[in-house]
Amino acid sequence: MSKKRRRERPAVDVELVEIFEDLANVDKGIQLKAAQILLVKFVSGDQTNVDQLNEILRRLFKGLCSNRKAARLGFSVALTEFLVELLGPKGKKVPGFKSIPELITILLEQTRISGNNVSGQEERDHQFGRLFGLEAIIQSGILFHSDTDIKSWNDILDTVFELAKQKPWLREECGFVLNNAIKVLPHARLDYIESLFEKLKHNKLLKTPEGVAIWISAKSEFSGVHFPPDVWKHGNPLSKEEKSSLARILREGGLIEEPHDASESKILQKGNWIPKINFAWDVIIAKLLQAGPAKEKPKETGNISFKAFWEECIDTERFLHQIAKKTEASIVMRSTSDHECTIPILRGFLTKPLGTINFDKITKSKLIQALLSHVQTSKADQLLSLYEELLLRPGSLNEKEAAFGRNVAADQLVSVLRNVDKDDPGHVQSSAGNSLTRGILGLLARCAYFDLDHLEHDRPDPPITSASREVFRTRITSSLAYLLAQSADNAYLAFDLVKMIHEGEVSYEPAKLLFSADETVSKVILNAWRIFEYFSSKAQAGKSGPIEQDYSRSILLLYSLTLIQIFNEDTEALSILEELNGIFGGHKPENSSVEGSAALVEILLSFISKPSQLFRRLVHQVLETRESLSGQVEMFEQVNDDQDHADSISEASDVEEVGMAEKESAEGDSEDEDDDDTDVSVYSAEMIEGEDDELAAFDAKIAQALGTRPCNDIMKEGDSTSSDEDMNDEQMEALDEQLAKVFRERKKLTSKKTEEKEAKETVVNFKSKVLDLLETYVKQQHTSILALSLLLPILTLIRTTTSPQISGKACNLLRGYSKLCKGDGVPKIKDAETMYELLEQIHIEAGKEASNAHTSACSQASLLVIKVLVNYDRESLRRVIKIYGSTREKFLFDPDCKVKTAFFTEWSNWCTSARP
């Protein structure tokens, strides 16, 4: 029996096998080292075997189809470098090595699936291998030599598009390969780019995410390319007019295409959804976020804005916004239920590097505001520590950015002060006992009034600017105004704040007060502090009666706010402080002289004229104090025996003349027009008439300078002739001088008109605040006989004012006064004769020509006086009837009496209700 002959095994290059094994390694370093050995050993050497090189080429193509480890990536890198070394412009030319068309043929053969029973995995491996082989050929650059025929490029494109259409799940990868090809294409080979777009159009892939990305990349890399026409409006897929089409492409993967024949699909088939987004998104977003187009105007670029792209293409239903809102709500809910986490959350949102002080404005939310409203007073130290850091070190060395951050932080502190959680067990009914409120005011005062730049620790970085200090002072003022409006007890916060500033308790020892005073000013302030300390002891509970406590608190508030104004470097505050020292230097109110009382009234009026809610609150609180009110009555009686103070309401200004009443009379006949319309129309008519007079005067001056007649005279006479004589240089210079003089005078006149307008606005504002002051007085002293002396001045004001605002406020004041005088609120008199005289004066005022609002106010004032008389003695009605009868007689027989019928109608209605 013969023995079988043993088959000889072919010789195996062990070293080459090891190289291929390392190319499949998952370690990228090992892969690159193996590729380097392959090139050095078999390509770069002196002795190269063409058969061996062709075999290596075949093995590399075959290895692309392997799914073992990282074989596909490693073999792809090695293949690219292998082709560069052999077929590149500087490569080693080896006779007998495959040409580019032969390379493509070998690739197709090695990646072709053989057999019928092929698994899906094997099919995918071969298709991925083919695509990776095509990419390696493209990236090697061997297709783009000047001596290379474009046919090989077209063959590559046909193979790529065939893969993209046969296997939709490969379409994105095919597009990615072609998009990367644009980056390696030489700029001189525009024919390659145009061929690419012809193939894209033929295969209906232009209006796909991949087609959009390739279009944008080509347009950015190449100029002078002829893109296919009638694809995108203005040749730009990012055009604003293509917004909806772009959104549909990115969401659906392609647009519906009309088929050329029945064999074509109506819509490009998409692959299954995967969580990884298409590479086209990166290309589009990078283009939209480029620095250049972002700075250009939309009209210049025509591109869709990133915001519009986001809303149209990404978050159409604003799902991300809704998710963010839910997250915000969850954070607020957590802060509500667990107060321990509020400060850490705030620190994360407000401090850098991840947070920003301006979070609410940037996100257009109220998250920070909501979190701040849930801060407990027990966490006051933690919150103040956080904001001390934000104020002293805002996280930016840029002065403007730092100032902005400090201003926002100050606003947030004021928000905390105004929205302290009422469910907080540490919160008391009055904020005076609230450590958080005191701490906020103290922190703001430390930054506003002290020089912190020389501190060794906690030094501001960058230094606090004067503008920021002014903001802090404004926030302190607005906070005190709010607190005083909430409760009169909060006046103690102002007292404590002034003490803290004076004693330097709001800062470390080395910090100095920014306000510096000379010896004279220091004496005034020192005297003020002695008076302050005296009334501070009187205001404490248990050391005096409640009436004296209220009085002392009012004086302390006056001193506190005046001292704050001094620290704010207000030039008028020092003189006010001197006057207060003169008034209250004797401590007791009865020691104040008549001149001192008048000075106090002037001080209150100066406070109320300031554009600040805080000083308005101050004046109102002083007047509402029971002890001081009795003193105020004496002041008005002593200083104002002749009603000078009340009359000043209608005579407070040289700008607003009482004589305007006669000019308003032209509008007073209409019963259907109200007072506001009358004032506005009269004022407008006067302004127009005044402007016409000024223009006429200006025209006359111009005519005089030119040596001609005024334009109006020429137009009236119809004279169209003009002088044809030429002027010499001397005459022209003289004329220029005269014209310059006329225009200088005109400029002065315009400036004067502006000043008068501003003065009028200032007076109107002042009168409005005085009326607020009188309203406070009437509320507290409506039972006083002195308050009745306000009736005539108020009626005169309503008739003579040209400001609808002042007229309306005066009417409301009189109406409110009348409502308060009911039952026990009616003033009690000892002598009726004065009231009869006042009633007659009111009837004389009602007979003057004025508006309907004035008539209604006169009727209310008349009925109010009647209430007072009836309360004194019901028999007084007999004389009241005679007074009304006398007024009715004047109405019938005296043409100068302009009283309206409504005046008598309201009297008749009152008589009906007053019958026993």
PDB file of C-alpha atoms in Angstrom, residues 326-345 349 367 370-371 374 376:
ATOM      1  CA  LYS A 326     -39.324  71.744  34.165  1.00  0.00           C
ATOM      2  CA  THR A 327     -35.760  71.648  35.450  1.00  0.00           C
ATOM      3  CA  GLU A 328     -36.135  75.195  36.736  1.00  0.00           C
ATOM      4  CA  ALA A 329     -39.397  74.282  38.491  1.00  0.00           C
ATOM      5  CA  SER A 330     -37.722  71.236  40.066  1.00  0.00           C
ATOM      6  CA  ILE A 331     -34.876  73.388  41.399  1.00  0.00           C
ATOM      7  CA  VAL A 332     -37.316  75.896  42.903  1.00  0.00           C
ATOM      8  CA  MET A 333     -39.382  73.070  44.422  1.00  0.00           C
ATOM      9  CA  ARG A 334     -36.275  71.550  45.967  1.00  0.00           C
ATOM     10  CA  SER A 335     -35.304  74.937  47.380  1.00  0.00           C
ATOM     11  CA  THR A 336     -38.801  75.339  48.847  1.00  0.00           C
ATOM     12  CA  SER A 337     -38.795  71.953  50.554  1.00  0.00           C
ATOM     13  CA  ASP A 338     -35.136  71.908  51.597  1.00  0.00           C
ATOM     14  CA  HIS A 339     -33.836  75.342  52.609  1.00  0.00           C
ATOM     15  CA  GLU A 340     -30.400  73.916  53.333  1.00  0.00           C
ATOM     16  CA  CYS A 341     -29.671  73.598  49.618  1.00  0.00           C
ATOM     17  CA  THR A 342     -30.772  77.120  48.584  1.00  0.00           C
ATOM     18  CA  ILE A 343     -27.439  78.875  49.186  1.00  0.00           C
ATOM     19  CA  PRO A 344     -25.328  76.141  47.480  1.00  0.00           C
ATOM     20  CA  ILE A 345     -27.657  76.273  44.454  1.00  0.00           C
ATOM     21  CA  PHE A 349     -25.672  79.648  39.413  1.00  0.00           C
ATOM     22  CA  LEU A 367     -34.978  81.362  38.752  1.00  0.00           C
ATOM     23  CA  ALA A 370     -37.419  82.657  43.076  1.00  0.00           C
ATOM     24  CA  LEU A 371     -34.468  81.127  44.930  1.00  0.00           C
ATOM     25  CA  HIS A 374     -36.919  81.335  49.726  1.00  0.00           C
ATOM     26  CA  GLN A 376     -34.425  81.884  55.414  1.00  0.00           C
TER      27      GLN A 376
END
